[in-house]
N, CA, C and O atoms as CSV, one atom per row, in Angstrom:
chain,resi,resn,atom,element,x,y,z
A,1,UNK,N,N,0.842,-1.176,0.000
A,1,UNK,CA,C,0.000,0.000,0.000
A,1,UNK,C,C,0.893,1.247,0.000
A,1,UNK,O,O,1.949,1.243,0.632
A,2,UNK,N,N,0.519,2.221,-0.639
A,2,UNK,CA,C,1.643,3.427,-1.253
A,2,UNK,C,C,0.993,4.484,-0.296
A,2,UNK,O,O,-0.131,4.941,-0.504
A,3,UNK,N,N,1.835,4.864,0.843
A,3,UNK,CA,C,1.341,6.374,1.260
A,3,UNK,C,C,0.750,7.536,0.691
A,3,UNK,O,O,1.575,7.775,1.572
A,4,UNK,N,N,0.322,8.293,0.275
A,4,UNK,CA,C,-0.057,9.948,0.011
A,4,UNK,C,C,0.591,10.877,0.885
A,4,UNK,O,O,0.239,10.953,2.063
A,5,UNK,N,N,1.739,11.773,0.299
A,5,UNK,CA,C,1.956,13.064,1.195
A,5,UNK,C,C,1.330,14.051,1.332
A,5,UNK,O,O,0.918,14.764,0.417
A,6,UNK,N,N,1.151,14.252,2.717
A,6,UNK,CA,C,-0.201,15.266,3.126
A,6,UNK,C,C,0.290,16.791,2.674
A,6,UNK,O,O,-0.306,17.851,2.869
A,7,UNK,N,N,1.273,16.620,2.161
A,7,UNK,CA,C,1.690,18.160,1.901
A,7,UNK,C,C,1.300,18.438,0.381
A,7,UNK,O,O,0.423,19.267,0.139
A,8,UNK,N,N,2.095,17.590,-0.884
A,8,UNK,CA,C,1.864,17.694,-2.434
A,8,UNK,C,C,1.167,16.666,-2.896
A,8,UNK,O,O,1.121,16.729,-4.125
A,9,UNK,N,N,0.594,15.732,-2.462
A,9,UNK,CA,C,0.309,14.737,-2.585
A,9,UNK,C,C,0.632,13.631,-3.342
A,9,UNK,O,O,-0.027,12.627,-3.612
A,10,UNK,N,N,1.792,13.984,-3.653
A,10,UNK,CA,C,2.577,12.883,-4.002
A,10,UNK,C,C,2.990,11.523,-3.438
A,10,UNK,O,O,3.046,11.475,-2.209
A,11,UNK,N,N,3.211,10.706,-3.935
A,11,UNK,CA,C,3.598,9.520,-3.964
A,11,UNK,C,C,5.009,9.036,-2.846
A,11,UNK,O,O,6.127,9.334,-3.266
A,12,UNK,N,N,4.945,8.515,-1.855
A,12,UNK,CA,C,6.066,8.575,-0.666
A,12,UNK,C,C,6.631,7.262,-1.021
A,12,UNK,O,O,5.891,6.317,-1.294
A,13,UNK,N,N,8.121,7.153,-1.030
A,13,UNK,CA,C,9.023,6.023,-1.157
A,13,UNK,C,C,9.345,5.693,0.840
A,13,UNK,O,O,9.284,6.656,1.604
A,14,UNK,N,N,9.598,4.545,1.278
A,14,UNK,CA,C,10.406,4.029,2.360
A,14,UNK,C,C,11.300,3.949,2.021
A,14,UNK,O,O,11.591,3.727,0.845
A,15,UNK,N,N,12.376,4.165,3.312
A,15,UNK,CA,C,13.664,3.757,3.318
A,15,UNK,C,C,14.200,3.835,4.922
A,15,UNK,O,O,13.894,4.514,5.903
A,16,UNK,N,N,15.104,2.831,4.655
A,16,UNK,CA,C,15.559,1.807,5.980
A,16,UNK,C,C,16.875,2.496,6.417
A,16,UNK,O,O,17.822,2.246,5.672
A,17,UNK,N,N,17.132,3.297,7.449
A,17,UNK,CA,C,18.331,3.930,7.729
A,17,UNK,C,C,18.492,3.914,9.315
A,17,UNK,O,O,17.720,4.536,10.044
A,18,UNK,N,N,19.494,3.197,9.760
A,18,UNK,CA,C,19.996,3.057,11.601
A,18,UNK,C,C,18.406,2.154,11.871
A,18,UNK,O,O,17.864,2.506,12.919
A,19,UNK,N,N,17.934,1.493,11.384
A,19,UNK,CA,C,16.857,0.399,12.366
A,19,UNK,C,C,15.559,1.507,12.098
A,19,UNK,O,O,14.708,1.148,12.912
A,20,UNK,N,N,15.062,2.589,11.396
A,20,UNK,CA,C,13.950,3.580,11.634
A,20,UNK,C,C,13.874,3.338,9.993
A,20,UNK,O,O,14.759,3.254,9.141
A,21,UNK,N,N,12.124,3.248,9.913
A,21,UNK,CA,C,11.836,3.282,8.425
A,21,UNK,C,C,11.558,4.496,8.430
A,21,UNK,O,O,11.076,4.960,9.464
A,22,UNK,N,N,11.875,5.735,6.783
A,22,UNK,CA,C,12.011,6.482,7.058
A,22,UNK,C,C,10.556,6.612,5.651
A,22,UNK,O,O,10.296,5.653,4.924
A,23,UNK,N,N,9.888,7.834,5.567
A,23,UNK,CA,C,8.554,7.670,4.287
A,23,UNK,C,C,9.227,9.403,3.836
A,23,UNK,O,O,9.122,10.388,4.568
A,24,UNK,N,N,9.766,9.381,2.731
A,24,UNK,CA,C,9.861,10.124,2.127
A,24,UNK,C,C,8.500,10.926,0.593
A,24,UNK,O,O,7.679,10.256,-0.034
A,25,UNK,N,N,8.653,11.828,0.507
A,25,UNK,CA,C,8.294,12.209,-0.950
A,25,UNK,C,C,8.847,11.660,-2.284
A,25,UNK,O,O,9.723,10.901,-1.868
A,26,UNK,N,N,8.868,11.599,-3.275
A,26,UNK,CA,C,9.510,11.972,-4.484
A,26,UNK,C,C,9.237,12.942,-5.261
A,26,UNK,O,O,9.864,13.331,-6.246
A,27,UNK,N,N,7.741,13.558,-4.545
A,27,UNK,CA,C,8.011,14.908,-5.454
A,27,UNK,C,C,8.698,16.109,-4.836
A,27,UNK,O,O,9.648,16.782,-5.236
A,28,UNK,N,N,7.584,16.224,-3.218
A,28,UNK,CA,C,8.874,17.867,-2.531
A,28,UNK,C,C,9.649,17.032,-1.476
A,28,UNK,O,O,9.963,17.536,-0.398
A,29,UNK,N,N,9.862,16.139,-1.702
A,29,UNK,CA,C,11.140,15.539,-0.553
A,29,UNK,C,C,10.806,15.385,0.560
A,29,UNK,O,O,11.604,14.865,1.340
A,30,UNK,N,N,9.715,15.723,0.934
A,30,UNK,CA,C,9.722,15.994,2.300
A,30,UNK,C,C,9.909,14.523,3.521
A,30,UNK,O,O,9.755,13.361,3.147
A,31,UNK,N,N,10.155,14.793,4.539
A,31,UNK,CA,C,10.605,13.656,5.086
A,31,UNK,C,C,9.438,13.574,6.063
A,31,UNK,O,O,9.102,14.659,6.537
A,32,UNK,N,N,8.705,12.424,6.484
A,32,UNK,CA,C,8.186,12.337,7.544
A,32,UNK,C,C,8.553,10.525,8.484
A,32,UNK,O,O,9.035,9.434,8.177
A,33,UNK,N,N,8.158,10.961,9.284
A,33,UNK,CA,C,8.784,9.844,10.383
A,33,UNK,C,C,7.510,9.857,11.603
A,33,UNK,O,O,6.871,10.802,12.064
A,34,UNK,N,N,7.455,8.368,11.899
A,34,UNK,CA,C,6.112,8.139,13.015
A,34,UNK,C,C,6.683,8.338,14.257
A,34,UNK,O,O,7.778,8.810,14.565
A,35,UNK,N,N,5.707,7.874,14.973
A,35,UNK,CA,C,5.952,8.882,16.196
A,35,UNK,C,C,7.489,7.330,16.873
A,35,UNK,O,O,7.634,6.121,16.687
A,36,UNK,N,N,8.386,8.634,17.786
A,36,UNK,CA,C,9.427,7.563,18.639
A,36,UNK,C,C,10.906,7.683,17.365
A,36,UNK,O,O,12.076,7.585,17.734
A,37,UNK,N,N,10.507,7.895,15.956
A,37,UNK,CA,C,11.541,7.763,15.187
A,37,UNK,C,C,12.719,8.774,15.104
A,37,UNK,O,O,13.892,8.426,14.964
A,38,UNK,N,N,12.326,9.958,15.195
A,38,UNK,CA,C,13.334,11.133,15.419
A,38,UNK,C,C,13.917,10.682,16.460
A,38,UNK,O,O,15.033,10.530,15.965
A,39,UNK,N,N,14.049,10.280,17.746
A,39,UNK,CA,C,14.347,9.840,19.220
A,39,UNK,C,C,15.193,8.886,18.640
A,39,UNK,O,O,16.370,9.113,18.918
A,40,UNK,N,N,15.027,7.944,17.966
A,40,UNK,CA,C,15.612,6.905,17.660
A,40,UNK,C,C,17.215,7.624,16.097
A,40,UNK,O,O,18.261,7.073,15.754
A,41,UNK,N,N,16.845,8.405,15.830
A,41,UNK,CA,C,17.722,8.739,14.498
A,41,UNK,C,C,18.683,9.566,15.702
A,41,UNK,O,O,19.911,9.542,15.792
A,42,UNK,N,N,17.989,10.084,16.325
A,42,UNK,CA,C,19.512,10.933,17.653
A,42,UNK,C,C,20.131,10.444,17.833
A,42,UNK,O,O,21.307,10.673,17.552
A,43,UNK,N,N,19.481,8.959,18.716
A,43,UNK,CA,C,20.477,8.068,19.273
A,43,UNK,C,C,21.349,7.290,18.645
A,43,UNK,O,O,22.316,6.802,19.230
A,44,UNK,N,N,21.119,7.114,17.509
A,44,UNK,CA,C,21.829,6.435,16.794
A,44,UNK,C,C,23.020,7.691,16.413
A,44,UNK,O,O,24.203,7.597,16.740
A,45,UNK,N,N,22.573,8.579,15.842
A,45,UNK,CA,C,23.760,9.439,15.133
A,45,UNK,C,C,24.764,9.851,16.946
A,45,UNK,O,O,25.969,9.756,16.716
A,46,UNK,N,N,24.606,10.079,17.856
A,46,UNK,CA,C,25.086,10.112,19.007
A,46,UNK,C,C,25.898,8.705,19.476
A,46,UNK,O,O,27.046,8.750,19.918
A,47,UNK,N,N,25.281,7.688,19.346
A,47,UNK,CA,C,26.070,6.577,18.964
A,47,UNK,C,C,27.347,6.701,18.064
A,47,UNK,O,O,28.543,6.550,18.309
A,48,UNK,N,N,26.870,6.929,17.285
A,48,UNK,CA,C,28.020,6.688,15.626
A,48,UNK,C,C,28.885,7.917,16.089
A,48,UNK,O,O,30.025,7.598,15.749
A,49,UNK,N,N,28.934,8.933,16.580
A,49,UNK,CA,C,29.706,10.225,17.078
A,49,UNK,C,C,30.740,9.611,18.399
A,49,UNK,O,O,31.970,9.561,18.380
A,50,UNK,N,N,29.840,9.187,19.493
A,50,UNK,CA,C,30.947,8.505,19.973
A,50,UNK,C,C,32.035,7.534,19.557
A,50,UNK,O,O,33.222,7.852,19.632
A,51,UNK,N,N,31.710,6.584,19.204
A,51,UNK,CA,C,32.303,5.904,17.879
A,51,UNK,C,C,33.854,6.394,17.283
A,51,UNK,O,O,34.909,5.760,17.309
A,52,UNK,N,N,33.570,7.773,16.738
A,52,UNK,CA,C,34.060,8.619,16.103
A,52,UNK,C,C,35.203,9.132,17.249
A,52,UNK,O,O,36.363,8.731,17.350
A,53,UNK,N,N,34.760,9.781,17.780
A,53,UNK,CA,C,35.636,10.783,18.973
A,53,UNK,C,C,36.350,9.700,20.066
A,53,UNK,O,O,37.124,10.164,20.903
A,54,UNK,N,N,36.069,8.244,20.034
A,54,UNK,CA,C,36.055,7.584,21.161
A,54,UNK,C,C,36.160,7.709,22.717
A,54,UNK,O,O,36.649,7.094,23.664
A,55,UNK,N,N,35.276,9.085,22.408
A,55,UNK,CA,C,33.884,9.143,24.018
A,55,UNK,C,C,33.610,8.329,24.677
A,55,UNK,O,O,33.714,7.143,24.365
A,56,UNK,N,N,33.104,8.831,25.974
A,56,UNK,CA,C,32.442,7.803,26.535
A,56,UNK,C,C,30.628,8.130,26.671
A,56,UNK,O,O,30.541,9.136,27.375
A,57,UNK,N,N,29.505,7.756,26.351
A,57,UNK,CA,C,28.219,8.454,26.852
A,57,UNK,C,C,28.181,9.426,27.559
A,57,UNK,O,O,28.192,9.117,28.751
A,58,UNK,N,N,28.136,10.608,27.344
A,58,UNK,CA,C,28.114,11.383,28.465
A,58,UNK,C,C,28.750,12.519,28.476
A,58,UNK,O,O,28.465,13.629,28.926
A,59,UNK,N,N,29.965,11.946,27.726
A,59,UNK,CA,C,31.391,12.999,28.119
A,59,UNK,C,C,31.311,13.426,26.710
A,59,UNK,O,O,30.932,12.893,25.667
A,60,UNK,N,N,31.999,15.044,27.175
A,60,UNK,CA,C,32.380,16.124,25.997
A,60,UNK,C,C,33.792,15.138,25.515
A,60,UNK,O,O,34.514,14.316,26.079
A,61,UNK,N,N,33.688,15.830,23.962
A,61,UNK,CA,C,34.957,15.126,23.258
A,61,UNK,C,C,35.981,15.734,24.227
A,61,UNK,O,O,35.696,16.694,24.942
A,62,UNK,N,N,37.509,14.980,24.223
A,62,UNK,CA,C,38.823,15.686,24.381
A,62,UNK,C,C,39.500,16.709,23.615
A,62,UNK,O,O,39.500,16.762,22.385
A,63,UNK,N,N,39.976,17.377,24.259
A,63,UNK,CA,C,40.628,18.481,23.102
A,63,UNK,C,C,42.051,17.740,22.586
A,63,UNK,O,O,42.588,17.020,23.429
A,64,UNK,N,N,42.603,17.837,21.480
A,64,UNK,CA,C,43.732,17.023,21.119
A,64,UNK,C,C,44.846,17.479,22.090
A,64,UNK,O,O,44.982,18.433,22.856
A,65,UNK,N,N,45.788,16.109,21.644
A,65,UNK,CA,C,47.217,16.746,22.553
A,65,UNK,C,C,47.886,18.068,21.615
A,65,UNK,O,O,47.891,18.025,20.385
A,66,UNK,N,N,48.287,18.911,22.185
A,66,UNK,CA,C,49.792,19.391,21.572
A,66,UNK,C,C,48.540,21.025,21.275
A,66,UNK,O,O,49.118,21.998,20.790
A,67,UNK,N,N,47.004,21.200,21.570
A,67,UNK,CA,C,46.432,22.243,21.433
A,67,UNK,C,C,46.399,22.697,23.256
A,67,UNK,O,O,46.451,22.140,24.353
A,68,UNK,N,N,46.255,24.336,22.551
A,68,UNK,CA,C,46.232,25.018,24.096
A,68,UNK,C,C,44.909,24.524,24.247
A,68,UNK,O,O,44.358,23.823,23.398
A,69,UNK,N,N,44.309,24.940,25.498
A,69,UNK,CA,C,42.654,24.559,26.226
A,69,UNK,C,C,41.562,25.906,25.810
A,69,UNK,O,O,41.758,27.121,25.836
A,70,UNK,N,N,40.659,25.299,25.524
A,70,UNK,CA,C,40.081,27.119,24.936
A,70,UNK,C,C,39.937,27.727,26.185
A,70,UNK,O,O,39.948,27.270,27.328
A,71,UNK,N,N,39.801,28.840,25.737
A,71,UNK,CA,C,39.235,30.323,26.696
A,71,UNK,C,C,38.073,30.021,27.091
A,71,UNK,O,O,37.139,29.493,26.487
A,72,UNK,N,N,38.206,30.513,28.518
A,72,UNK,CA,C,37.051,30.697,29.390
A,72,UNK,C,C,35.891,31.489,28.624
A,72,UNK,O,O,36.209,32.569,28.125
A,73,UNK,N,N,35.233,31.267,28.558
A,73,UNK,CA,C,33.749,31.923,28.118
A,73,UNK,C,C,33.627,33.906,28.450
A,73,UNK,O,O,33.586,34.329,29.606
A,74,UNK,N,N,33.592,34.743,27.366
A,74,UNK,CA,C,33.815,35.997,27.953
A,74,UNK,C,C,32.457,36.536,28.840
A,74,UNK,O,O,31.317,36.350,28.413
A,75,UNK,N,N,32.657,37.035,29.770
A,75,UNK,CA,C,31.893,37.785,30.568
A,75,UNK,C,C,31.040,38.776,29.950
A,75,UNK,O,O,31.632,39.789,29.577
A,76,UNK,N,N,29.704,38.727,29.736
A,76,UNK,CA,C,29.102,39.712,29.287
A,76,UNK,C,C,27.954,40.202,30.258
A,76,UNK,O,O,27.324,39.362,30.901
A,77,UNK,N,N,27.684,41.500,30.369
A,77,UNK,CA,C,26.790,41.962,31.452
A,77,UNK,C,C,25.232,42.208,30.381
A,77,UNK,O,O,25.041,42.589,29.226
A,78,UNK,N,N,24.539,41.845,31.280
A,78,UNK,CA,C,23.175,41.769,30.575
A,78,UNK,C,C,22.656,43.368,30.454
A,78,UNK,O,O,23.109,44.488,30.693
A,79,UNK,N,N,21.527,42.818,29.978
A,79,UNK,CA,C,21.309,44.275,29.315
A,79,UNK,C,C,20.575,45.574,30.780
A,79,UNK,O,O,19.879,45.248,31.742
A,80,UNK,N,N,20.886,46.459,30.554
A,80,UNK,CA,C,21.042,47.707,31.476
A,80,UNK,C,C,21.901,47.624,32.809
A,80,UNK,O,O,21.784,48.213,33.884
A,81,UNK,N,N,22.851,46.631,32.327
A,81,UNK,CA,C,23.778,46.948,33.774
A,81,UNK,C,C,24.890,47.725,33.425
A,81,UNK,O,O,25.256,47.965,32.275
A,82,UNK,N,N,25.598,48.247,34.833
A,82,UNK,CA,C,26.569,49.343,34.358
A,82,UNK,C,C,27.244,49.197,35.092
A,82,UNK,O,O,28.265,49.884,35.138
């Protein structure tokens, strides 16, 4: 059975990406996803990032060896202080 996109009403293709079926357009592209699937495309790309950086859950990447540490965050005073 072939979806209808509620937007152009075009004709929606599936496709299978990280374990989430995904229902695309072929005419304006548009992407839609059922409910729980966005949740699931995070975790996965957050997965595959740790992966990458070899993180641990949780933790900010490391800064490389042989770089200084960035700068403290600059101080800015909100608006009407003096």
């Amino acid at each position: 059975m072939s979806l209808t996109c509620p937007k152009c009403h075009g004709e929606m293709r599936q496709y299978e990406r990280s374990g989430v079926v995904i229902d695309q357009c072929g005419e304006c592209r548009g992407i839609f996803l059922d409910r729980g699937e966005l949740e699931k495309l995070f975790e996965a790309e957050a997965n595959w990032s740790r992966q990458q950086t070899g993180g641990a859950p949780g933790q900010p990447a490391q800064q490389p060896a042989g770089y200084p540490p960035p700068p403290p965050p600059a101080h800015q005073p909100g608006y009407g202080a003096v």
